[in-house]
Amino acid sequence: MSTRGEHQTVPLSVLLKRELASEKIEDPEIVHGLASHSKKGEDFTLLKTECQRALGDGFTTFSVFGLFDGHNGSAAAIYTKENLLNNVLSAIPADLNRDEWVAALPRALVAGFVKTDKDFQQRAKTSGTTVTFVILEGWVVTVASVGDSCCIFESAEGGIYHLSADHRLECNEEERHRITASGGEVGRLNAGGGAEIGPLRCWPGGLCLSRSIGDMDVGEFIVPVPYVKQVKLSTAGGRMIISSDGVWDALTAEEALDCCRGMPPDAAAAQIVKEAVKPKGLRDDTTCIVVDILPQEKPAALPPPKKPVKGMLKAMFRKKNSGSSSQDKDYMEPDVVEELFEEGSAWLSERLDTKYPLCNMFKLFMCAVCQLEMKPGEGISIHVGTSNPVKLRPWDGPFLCSSCNEKKEAMEGKRPSGSNDRPLSLPICSSFLIYVAKDA
């Protein structure tokens, strides 16, 4: 006869936690859909669900989703789509285990974005692009973004999380201060007679964004350094939406999620685009990627979903614990999005500097951006010229090659980058406005 203890029910959340701890949890199933309405033909996407990486005697897979919203032409968006992933992967050291690889991603993404921008600008083309770039490795989601395309995630229990940043000057005071401190100017279009129209723009160039890839004619204080957020999802999964500003100018996060609830990803993406263009028609390229992140085998019984609170966005994440404690609760919520990493600084000295043990994964005498191998003494420390109070030593890396160091100095406003003269008076002429004021 069974004892009483053998009949006690163990909550599903505890079973999942135990399974995860023993590394037996299966990777999620990834199902995605794409929809796009084209006005200018400058939106491009990258969808790869079976990327393979060598791991010991076998391999592991990861997924990549990218959205590239070009402006002033499609060249930057196309180039970034074709080269960014390889540049990011090239910045990750070889022979890392799975956890180390995930930990190295944030720094590698910064290096990959900056290298892509630097290489594209050498082609002397003036177009630019926003980028929202997502890498899914198991239940860990890493998102890097520049510009105003956005990525949101809704967990299985209804919590809404923003995984990207908005780099429009209109709504980002910190970025406005950075640009003016670096030698740029921020203001609205001067229509004459003291009247100003339209959104805040960066001058010279008239770009509405503070970060992008390309845009060599605008000034190098428009930087390609991405905001990066890395989170670990619960094994209950959820839905992710990656969309260009054509969607978010028309819909809130809740509206986008609500209008496609219960639909498969393909139909959901199409419905979101349809709802976005309905009020005012198709005024800009409008693209949407929907990604469902699902358990491989759905449990027979799940706790009923919590009713989402209308208008309430979860801006706070559960922080990663430094260690387990006997004082922890016996049971924890089954649906928890755990923040592993978040950083949005535009300064390479802050983004490429890594602490132990992560710093030991990267080769010291290799350019932290372009991966050029250098001899000891050839590289330039990323800390040179910073206000770091710690006395620098010759071996204090990471290091940059001379070319990438010039790029760093330009982004920080330490090297002239074209004329900073802003037009004092601009006539209201549609063709002239199109030329001067480039909306991303």
Coordinates of C-alpha atoms in Angstrom, one line a residue, residues 181-368:
A181 CA 27.9 66.8 -26.1
S182 CA 29.5 65.1 -29.1
G183 CA 29.2 68.1 -31.4
G184 CA 25.9 67.5 -33.0
E185 CA 22.8 69.7 -32.9
V186 CA 19.2 68.7 -32.1
G187 CA 16.2 70.7 -33.2
R188 CA 13.1 70.7 -35.4
L189 CA 12.9 71.7 -39.0
N190 CA 13.0 75.5 -39.3
A191 CA 10.2 76.6 -41.7
G192 CA 11.2 80.3 -41.6
G193 CA 9.9 83.1 -39.5
G194 CA 10.9 81.3 -36.3
A195 CA 8.4 78.5 -36.9
E196 CA 9.6 74.9 -36.3
I197 CA 7.8 71.8 -37.6
G198 CA 8.1 68.1 -37.4
P199 CA 9.9 65.8 -34.9
L200 CA 13.3 66.5 -33.3
R201 CA 16.1 65.8 -35.7
C202 CA 19.9 65.6 -35.5
W203 CA 21.8 68.2 -37.6
P204 CA 23.6 68.0 -40.0
G205 CA 21.5 65.5 -41.9
G206 CA 18.1 65.9 -40.3
L207 CA 17.8 62.3 -39.1
C208 CA 15.1 61.6 -36.4
L209 CA 17.2 58.8 -34.8
S210 CA 20.2 58.9 -32.6
R211 CA 21.4 55.4 -33.5
S212 CA 21.5 53.5 -36.8
I213 CA 23.8 51.6 -39.1
G214 CA 25.1 53.6 -42.1
D215 CA 24.1 57.3 -42.4
M216 CA 27.7 58.4 -43.1
D217 CA 26.4 61.8 -44.2
V218 CA 24.7 62.6 -40.9
G219 CA 27.7 62.7 -38.6
E220 CA 29.4 59.9 -36.6
F221 CA 27.6 60.8 -33.4
I222 CA 24.7 58.8 -34.9
V223 CA 26.2 55.6 -33.6
P224 CA 25.7 51.9 -34.4
V225 CA 26.2 50.8 -30.7
P226 CA 23.1 48.7 -29.9
Y227 CA 21.0 48.6 -26.8
V228 CA 21.2 44.9 -25.7
K229 CA 18.8 43.0 -23.4
Q230 CA 19.2 39.3 -22.6
V231 CA 16.4 37.4 -20.8
K232 CA 15.7 33.8 -19.8
L233 CA 12.2 32.8 -20.5
S234 CA 10.2 30.3 -18.4
T235 CA 9.5 27.0 -20.0
A236 CA 5.9 28.0 -20.4
G237 CA 7.0 30.1 -23.4
G238 CA 5.2 32.9 -25.0
R239 CA 4.8 35.1 -28.1
M240 CA 7.3 37.7 -29.5
I241 CA 6.5 40.4 -32.0
I242 CA 9.2 42.3 -33.9
S243 CA 7.9 45.1 -36.0
S244 CA 9.0 48.3 -37.8
D245 CA 7.8 51.7 -36.8
G246 CA 5.0 51.4 -39.3
V247 CA 3.3 49.1 -36.8
W248 CA 4.2 50.9 -33.5
D249 CA 3.2 54.3 -34.9
A250 CA -0.4 52.9 -35.1
L251 CA -0.7 50.3 -32.4
T252 CA 0.3 49.9 -28.8
A253 CA 1.9 46.7 -27.6
E254 CA -1.4 45.5 -26.1
E255 CA -3.4 46.3 -29.2
A256 CA -0.9 44.4 -31.4
L257 CA -1.1 41.4 -29.1
D258 CA -4.9 41.5 -28.6
C259 CA -5.7 41.8 -32.3
C260 CA -4.1 38.5 -33.2
R261 CA -4.7 36.5 -30.0
G262 CA -5.3 32.8 -30.7
M263 CA -4.0 33.0 -34.3
P264 CA -1.0 31.1 -35.6
P265 CA 2.1 33.2 -36.3
D266 CA 1.6 33.7 -40.1
A267 CA -2.0 34.8 -39.6
A268 CA -1.0 36.9 -36.5
A269 CA 1.6 38.8 -38.4
A270 CA -0.8 39.5 -41.3
Q271 CA -3.5 40.7 -38.9
I272 CA -1.1 43.1 -37.1
V273 CA 0.0 44.7 -40.3
K274 CA -3.6 44.9 -41.4
E275 CA -4.6 46.7 -38.2
A276 CA -1.6 49.0 -38.4
V277 CA -2.4 50.3 -41.9
K278 CA -6.2 50.5 -41.4
P279 CA -6.5 54.0 -39.8
K280 CA -4.5 56.0 -42.3
G281 CA -3.6 53.6 -45.1
L282 CA -0.1 52.5 -46.1
R283 CA 2.1 55.5 -45.4
D284 CA 5.4 53.6 -44.8
D285 CA 6.9 50.2 -45.2
T286 CA 5.2 48.1 -42.5
T287 CA 6.7 44.8 -41.5
C288 CA 5.9 42.3 -38.7
I289 CA 7.6 39.1 -37.5
V290 CA 5.7 37.0 -35.0
V291 CA 7.6 34.2 -33.2
D292 CA 5.9 31.7 -30.9
I293 CA 8.3 30.1 -28.4
L294 CA 6.6 26.9 -27.2
P295 CA 7.3 23.9 -25.0
Q296 CA 8.1 20.8 -27.1
E297 CA 5.5 18.9 -25.2
K298 CA 2.7 20.9 -23.7
P299 CA 2.0 19.7 -20.1
A300 CA -1.4 18.1 -19.5
A301 CA -2.4 20.8 -17.0
L302 CA -1.2 24.3 -16.7
P303 CA -2.3 27.0 -14.2
P304 CA -5.1 29.2 -15.6
P305 CA -3.6 32.3 -17.3
K306 CA -3.6 35.5 -15.3
K307 CA -5.8 38.2 -16.8
P308 CA -3.5 41.0 -18.2
V309 CA -3.9 44.4 -16.6
K310 CA -4.9 46.8 -19.4
G311 CA -2.3 49.5 -19.9
M312 CA 0.2 47.9 -17.5
L313 CA 3.6 47.0 -19.1
K314 CA 6.1 45.1 -17.1
A315 CA 9.2 47.2 -17.3
M316 CA 10.8 45.4 -14.4
F317 CA 12.3 41.9 -14.7
R318 CA 13.2 39.3 -12.1
K319 CA 16.9 39.8 -11.6
K320 CA 19.2 36.8 -11.8
N321 CA 20.0 35.5 -8.4
S322 CA 23.6 35.2 -7.3
G323 CA 22.9 31.9 -5.7
S324 CA 20.3 29.7 -4.0
S325 CA 19.3 30.1 -0.4
S326 CA 17.6 27.9 2.1
Q327 CA 15.4 30.8 2.8
D328 CA 13.9 30.7 -0.7
K329 CA 10.3 29.8 -1.1
D330 CA 9.5 26.2 -1.6
Y331 CA 7.6 27.0 -4.8
M332 CA 8.1 29.8 -7.3
E333 CA 5.9 31.2 -9.9
P334 CA 6.0 29.0 -13.1
D335 CA 6.0 32.0 -15.4
V336 CA 9.0 34.2 -14.7
V337 CA 11.1 36.2 -17.2
E338 CA 14.5 36.5 -15.7
E339 CA 16.8 39.3 -16.8
L340 CA 20.4 38.2 -17.5
F341 CA 21.8 41.3 -19.1
E342 CA 20.8 44.9 -20.0
E343 CA 23.0 47.7 -21.3
G344 CA 22.3 50.7 -23.5
S345 CA 25.4 52.9 -23.2
A346 CA 26.7 54.4 -26.5
W347 CA 30.3 54.3 -25.3
L348 CA 32.5 51.5 -26.6
S349 CA 34.8 51.8 -23.6
E350 CA 31.8 50.7 -21.4
R351 CA 30.4 48.1 -23.8
L352 CA 33.5 46.2 -24.8
D353 CA 35.0 46.1 -21.3
T354 CA 34.1 42.8 -19.6
K355 CA 34.8 41.5 -16.1
Y356 CA 36.2 38.2 -15.0
P357 CA 35.6 35.4 -16.0
L358 CA 34.0 36.7 -19.2
C359 CA 37.1 38.7 -20.2
N360 CA 39.2 35.6 -20.3
M361 CA 37.0 34.2 -23.1
F362 CA 38.3 36.9 -25.5
K363 CA 41.8 37.1 -27.0
L364 CA 43.6 40.1 -25.5
F365 CA 45.7 41.1 -28.6
M366 CA 42.9 41.0 -31.1
C367 CA 40.9 44.1 -32.1
A368 CA 37.7 43.9 -30.1

